[in-house]
PDB file of C-alpha atoms in Angstrom:
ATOM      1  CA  UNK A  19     103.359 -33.699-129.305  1.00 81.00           C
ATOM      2  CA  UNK A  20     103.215 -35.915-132.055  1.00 92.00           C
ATOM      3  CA  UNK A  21     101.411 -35.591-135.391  1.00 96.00           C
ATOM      4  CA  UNK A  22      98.207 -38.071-136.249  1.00 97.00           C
ATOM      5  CA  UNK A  23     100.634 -39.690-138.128  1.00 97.00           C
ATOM      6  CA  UNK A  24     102.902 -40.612-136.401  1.00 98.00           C
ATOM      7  CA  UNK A  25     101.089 -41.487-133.625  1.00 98.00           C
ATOM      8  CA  UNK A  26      99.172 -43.703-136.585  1.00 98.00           C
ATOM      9  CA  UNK A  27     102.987 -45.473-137.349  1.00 98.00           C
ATOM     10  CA  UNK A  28     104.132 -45.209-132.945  1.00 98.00           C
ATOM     11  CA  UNK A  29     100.738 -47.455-131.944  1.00 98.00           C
ATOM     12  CA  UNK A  30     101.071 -49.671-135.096  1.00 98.00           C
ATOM     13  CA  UNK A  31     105.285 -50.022-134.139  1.00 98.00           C
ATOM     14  CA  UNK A  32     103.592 -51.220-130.670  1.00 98.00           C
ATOM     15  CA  UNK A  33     105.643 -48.124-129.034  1.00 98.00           C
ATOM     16  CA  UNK A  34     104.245 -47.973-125.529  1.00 98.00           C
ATOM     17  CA  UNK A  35     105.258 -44.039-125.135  1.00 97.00           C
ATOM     18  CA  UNK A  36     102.852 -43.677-128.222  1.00 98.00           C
ATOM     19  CA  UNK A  37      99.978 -45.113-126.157  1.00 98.00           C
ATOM     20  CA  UNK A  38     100.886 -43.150-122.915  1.00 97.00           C
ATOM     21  CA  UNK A  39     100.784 -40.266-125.426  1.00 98.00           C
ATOM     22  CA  UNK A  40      97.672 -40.587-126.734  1.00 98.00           C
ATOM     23  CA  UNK A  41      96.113 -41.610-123.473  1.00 97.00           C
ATOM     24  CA  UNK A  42      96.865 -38.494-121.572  1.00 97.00           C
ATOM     25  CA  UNK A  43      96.254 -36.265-124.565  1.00 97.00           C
ATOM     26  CA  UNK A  44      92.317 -35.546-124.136  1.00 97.00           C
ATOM     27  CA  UNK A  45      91.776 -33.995-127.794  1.00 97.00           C
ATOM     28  CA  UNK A  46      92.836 -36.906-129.604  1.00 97.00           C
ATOM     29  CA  UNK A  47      89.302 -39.130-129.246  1.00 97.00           C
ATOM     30  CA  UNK A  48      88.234 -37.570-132.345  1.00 97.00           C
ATOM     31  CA  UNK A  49      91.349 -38.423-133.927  1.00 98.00           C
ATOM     32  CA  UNK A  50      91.526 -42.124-132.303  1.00 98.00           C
ATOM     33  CA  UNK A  51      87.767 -42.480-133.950  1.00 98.00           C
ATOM     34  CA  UNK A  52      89.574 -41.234-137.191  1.00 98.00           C
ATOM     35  CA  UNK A  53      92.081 -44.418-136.855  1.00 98.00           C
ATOM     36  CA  UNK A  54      88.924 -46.469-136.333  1.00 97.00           C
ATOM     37  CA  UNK A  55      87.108 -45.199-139.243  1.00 97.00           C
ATOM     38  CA  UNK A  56      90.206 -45.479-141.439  1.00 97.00           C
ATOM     39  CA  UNK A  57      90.732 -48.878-140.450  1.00 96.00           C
ATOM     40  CA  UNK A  58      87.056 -49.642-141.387  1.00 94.00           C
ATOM     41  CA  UNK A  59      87.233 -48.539-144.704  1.00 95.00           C
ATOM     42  CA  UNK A  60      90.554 -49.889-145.630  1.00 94.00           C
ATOM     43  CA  UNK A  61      88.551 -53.380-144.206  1.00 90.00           C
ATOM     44  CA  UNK A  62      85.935 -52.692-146.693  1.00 89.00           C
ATOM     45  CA  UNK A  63      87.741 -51.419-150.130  1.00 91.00           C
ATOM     46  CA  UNK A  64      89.955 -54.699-149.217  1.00 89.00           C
ATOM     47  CA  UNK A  65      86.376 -56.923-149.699  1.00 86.00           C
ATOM     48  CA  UNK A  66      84.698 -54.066-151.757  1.00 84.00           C
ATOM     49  CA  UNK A  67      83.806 -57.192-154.294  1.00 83.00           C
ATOM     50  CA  UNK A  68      82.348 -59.078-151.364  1.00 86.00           C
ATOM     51  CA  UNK A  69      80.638 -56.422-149.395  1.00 84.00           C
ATOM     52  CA  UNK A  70      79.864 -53.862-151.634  1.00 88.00           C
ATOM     53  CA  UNK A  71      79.268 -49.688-151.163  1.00 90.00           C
ATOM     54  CA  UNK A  72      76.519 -50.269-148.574  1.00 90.00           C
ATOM     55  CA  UNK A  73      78.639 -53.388-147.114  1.00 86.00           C
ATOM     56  CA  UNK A  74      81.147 -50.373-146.910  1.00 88.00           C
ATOM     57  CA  UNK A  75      79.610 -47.622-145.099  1.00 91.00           C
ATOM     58  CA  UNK A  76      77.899 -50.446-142.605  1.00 89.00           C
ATOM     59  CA  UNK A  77      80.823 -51.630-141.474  1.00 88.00           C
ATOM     60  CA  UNK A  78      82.006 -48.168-140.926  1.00 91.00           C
ATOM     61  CA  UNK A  79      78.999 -47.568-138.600  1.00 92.00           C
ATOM     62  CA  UNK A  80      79.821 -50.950-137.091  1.00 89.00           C
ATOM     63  CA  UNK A  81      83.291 -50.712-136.766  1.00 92.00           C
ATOM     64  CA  UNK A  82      82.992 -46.877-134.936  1.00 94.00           C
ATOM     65  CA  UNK A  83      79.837 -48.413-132.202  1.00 93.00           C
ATOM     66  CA  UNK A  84      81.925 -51.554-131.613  1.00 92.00           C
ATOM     67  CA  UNK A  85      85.020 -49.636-130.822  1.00 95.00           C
ATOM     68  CA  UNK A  86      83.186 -47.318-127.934  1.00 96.00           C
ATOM     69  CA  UNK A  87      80.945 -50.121-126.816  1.00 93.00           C
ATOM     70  CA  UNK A  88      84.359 -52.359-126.760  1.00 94.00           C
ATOM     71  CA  UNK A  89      86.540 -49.722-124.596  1.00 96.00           C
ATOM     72  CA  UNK A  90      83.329 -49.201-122.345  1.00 96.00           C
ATOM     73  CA  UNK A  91      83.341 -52.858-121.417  1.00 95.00           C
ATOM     74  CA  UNK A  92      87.241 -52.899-121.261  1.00 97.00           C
ATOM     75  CA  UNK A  93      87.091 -50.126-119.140  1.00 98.00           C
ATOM     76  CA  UNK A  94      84.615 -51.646-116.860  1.00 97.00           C
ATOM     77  CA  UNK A  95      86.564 -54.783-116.553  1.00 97.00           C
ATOM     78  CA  UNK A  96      89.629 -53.210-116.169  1.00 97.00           C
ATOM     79  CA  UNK A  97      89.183 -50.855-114.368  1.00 97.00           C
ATOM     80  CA  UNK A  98      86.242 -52.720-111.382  1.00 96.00           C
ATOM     81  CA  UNK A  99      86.638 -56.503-112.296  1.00 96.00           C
ATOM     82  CA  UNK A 100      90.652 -56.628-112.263  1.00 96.00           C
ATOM     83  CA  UNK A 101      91.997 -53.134-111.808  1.00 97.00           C
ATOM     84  CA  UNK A 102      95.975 -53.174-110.370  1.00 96.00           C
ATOM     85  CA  UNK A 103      96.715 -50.907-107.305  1.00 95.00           C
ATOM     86  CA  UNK A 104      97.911 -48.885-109.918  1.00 94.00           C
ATOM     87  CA  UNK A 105      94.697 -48.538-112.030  1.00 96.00           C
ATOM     88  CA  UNK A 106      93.171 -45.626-112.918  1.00 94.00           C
ATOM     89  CA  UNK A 107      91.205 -44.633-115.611  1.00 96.00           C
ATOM     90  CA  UNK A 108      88.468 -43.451-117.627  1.00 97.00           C
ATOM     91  CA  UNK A 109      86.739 -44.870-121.042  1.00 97.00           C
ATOM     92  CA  UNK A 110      88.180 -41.691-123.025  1.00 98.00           C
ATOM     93  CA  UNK A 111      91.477 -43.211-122.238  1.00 98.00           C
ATOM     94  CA  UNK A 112      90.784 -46.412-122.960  1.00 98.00           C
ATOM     95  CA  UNK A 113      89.383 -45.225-126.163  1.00 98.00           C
ATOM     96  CA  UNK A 114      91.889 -43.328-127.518  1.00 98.00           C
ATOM     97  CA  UNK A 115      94.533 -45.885-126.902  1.00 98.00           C
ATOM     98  CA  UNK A 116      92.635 -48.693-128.383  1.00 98.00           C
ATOM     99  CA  UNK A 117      91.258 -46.469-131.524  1.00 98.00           C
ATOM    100  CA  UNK A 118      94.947 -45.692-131.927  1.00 98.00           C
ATOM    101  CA  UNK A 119      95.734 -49.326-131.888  1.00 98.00           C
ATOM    102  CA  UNK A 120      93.892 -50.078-134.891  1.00 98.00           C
ATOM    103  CA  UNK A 121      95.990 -48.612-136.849  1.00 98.00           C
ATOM    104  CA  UNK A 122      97.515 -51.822-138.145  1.00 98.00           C
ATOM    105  CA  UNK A 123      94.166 -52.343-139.911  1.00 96.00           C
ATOM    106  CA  UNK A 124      94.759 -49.874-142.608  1.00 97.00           C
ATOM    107  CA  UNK A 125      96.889 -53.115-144.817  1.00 97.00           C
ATOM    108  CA  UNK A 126      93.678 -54.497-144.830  1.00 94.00           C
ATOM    109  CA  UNK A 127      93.104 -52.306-147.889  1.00 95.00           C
ATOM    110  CA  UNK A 128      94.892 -55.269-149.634  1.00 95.00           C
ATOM    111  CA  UNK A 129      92.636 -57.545-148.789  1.00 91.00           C
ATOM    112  CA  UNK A 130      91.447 -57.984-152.433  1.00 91.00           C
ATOM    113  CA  UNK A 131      94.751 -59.344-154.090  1.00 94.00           C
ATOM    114  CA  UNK A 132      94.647 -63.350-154.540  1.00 93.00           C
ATOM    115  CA  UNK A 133      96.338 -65.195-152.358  1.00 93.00           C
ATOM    116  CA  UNK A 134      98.147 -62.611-150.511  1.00 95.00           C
ATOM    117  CA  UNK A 135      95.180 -60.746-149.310  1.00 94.00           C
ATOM    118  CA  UNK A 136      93.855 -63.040-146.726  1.00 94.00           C
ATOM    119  CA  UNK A 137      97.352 -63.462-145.234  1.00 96.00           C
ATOM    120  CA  UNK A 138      98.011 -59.477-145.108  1.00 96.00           C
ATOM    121  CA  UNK A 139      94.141 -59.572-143.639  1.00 94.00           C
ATOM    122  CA  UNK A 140      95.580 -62.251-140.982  1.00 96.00           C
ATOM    123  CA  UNK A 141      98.359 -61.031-140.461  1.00 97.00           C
ATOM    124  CA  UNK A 142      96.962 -57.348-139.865  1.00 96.00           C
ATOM    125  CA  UNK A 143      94.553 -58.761-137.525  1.00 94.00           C
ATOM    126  CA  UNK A 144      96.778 -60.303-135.343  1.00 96.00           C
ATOM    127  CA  UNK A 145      98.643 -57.380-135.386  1.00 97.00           C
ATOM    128  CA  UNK A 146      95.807 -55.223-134.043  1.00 96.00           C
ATOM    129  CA  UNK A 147      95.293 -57.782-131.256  1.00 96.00           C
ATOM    130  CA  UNK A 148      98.650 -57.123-130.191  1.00 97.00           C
ATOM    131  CA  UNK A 149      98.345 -53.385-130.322  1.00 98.00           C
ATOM    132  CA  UNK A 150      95.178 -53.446-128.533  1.00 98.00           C
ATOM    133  CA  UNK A 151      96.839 -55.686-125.621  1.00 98.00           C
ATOM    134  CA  UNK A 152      99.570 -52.600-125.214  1.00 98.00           C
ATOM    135  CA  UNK A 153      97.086 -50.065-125.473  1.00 98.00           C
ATOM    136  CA  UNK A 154      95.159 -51.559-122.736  1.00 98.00           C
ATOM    137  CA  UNK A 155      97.872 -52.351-120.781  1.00 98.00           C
ATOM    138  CA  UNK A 156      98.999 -48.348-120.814  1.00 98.00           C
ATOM    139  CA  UNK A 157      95.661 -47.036-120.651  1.00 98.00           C
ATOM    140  CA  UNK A 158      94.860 -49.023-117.276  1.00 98.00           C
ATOM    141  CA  UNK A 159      98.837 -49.029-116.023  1.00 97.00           C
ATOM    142  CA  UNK A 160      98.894 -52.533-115.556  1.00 97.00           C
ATOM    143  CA  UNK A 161     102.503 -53.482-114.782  1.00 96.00           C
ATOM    144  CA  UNK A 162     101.393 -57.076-116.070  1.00 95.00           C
ATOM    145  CA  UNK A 163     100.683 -57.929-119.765  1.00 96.00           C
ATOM    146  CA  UNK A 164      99.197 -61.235-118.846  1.00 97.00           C
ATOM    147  CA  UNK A 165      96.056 -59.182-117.600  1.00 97.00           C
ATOM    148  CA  UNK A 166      95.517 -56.775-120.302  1.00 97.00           C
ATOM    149  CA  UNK A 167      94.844 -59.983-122.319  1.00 98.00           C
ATOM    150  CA  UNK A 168      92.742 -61.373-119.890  1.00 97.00           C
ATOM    151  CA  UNK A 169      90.806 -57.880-120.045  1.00 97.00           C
ATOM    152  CA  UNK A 170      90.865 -57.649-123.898  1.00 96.00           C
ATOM    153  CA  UNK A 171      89.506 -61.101-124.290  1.00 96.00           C
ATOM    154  CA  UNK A 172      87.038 -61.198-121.985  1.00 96.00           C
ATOM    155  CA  UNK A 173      85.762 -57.487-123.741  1.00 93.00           C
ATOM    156  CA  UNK A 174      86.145 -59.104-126.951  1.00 91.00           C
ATOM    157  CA  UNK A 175      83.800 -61.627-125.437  1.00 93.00           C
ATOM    158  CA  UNK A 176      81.212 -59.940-124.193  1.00 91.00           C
ATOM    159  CA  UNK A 177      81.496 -57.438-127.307  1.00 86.00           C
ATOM    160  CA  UNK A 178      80.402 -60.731-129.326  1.00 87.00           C
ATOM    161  CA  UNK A 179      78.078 -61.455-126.918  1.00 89.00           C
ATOM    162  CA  UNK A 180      76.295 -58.202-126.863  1.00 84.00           C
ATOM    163  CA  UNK A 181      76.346 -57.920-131.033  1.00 81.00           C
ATOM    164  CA  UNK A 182      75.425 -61.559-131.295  1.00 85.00           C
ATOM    165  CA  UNK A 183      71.894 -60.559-128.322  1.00 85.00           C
ATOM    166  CA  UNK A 184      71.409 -57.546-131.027  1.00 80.00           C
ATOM    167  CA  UNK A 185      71.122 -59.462-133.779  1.00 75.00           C
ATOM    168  CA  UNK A 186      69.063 -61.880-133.006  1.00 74.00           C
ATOM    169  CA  UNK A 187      71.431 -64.684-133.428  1.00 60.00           C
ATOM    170  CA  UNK A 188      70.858 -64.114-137.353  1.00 57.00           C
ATOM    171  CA  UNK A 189      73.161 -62.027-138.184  1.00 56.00           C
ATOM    172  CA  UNK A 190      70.837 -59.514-138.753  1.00 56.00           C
ATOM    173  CA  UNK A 191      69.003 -56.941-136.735  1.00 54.00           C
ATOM    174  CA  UNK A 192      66.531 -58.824-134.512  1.00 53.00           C
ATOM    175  CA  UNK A 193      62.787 -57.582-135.203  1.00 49.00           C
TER     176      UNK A 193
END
């Protein structure tokens, strides 16, 4: 079995044995949360000038709720809306995999240099969509990629959709 680290470095190489790894491996949702919480804070000492220390811990909070609620509706969709013969799966897996996959998040940490910051930020982010896609794809064994984006997007969608209902629209909590 491989270390947190390198499990950290096989989901952010996009290494599909990484994600079958973590997806079987039933003690590793605390570490998968771990990625997610890492990832948060290198997001927020990246715009520590922007958000500040309570910008900081928020999006912590944030980032570790929108990660389950996002596998849960992943999960769902995957798994009853446009499951493969082959699917079969539970939101622990899909968790794991997709907390592992945000591992390419931790460069956001240089998010705070001019003019290379925002492109590392980009770039990193795009990164993590890519991960994501594999983890989902392992974590529901689709045999085709084209539907683990479907899945991912339409989660991502209804993730937005669901924060957006929360907060009133605003941006902030709705009273």
């Amino acid at each position: 079995m491989a270390s947190f680290t390198e499990r950290m470095l096989g989901a952010a190489k996009l290494d599909p044995a990484t994600y079958e790894e973590v997806e079987a491996d039933r003690g590793a949702t605390l570490h998968a949360m771990g990625v997610v919480v890492l990832a948060a804070l290198a997001t927020g000492i990246g715009a520590i000038a922007q958000v500040g220390i309570q910008g900081l811990i928020l999006s912590v909070i944030a980032a570790v709720v929108g990660w389950a609620v996002w596998a849960a509706l992943i999960w769902l969709i995957g798994t009853k809306l446009l499951p493969e013969a082959s699917t079969e799966s539970d939101w622990g897996e899909v968790a794991r995999t997709t907390g592992f996959a945000q591992a390419p998040g931790l460069l956001r940490v240089f998010g705070f240099i001019p003019v290379l910051g925002p492109l590392v930020v980009l770039a990193a982010s795009i990164w993590q969509i890519v991960a994501v896609v594999i983890a989902v794809r392992q974590a529901l064994d689709y045999t085709q990629t084209w539907r683990a984006v479907v899945v991912v997007l339409i989660g991502w969608l209804a993730n937005l959709a669901l924060f957006l209902l929360l907060m009133g629209g605003t941006g902030t909590p709705a009273a």
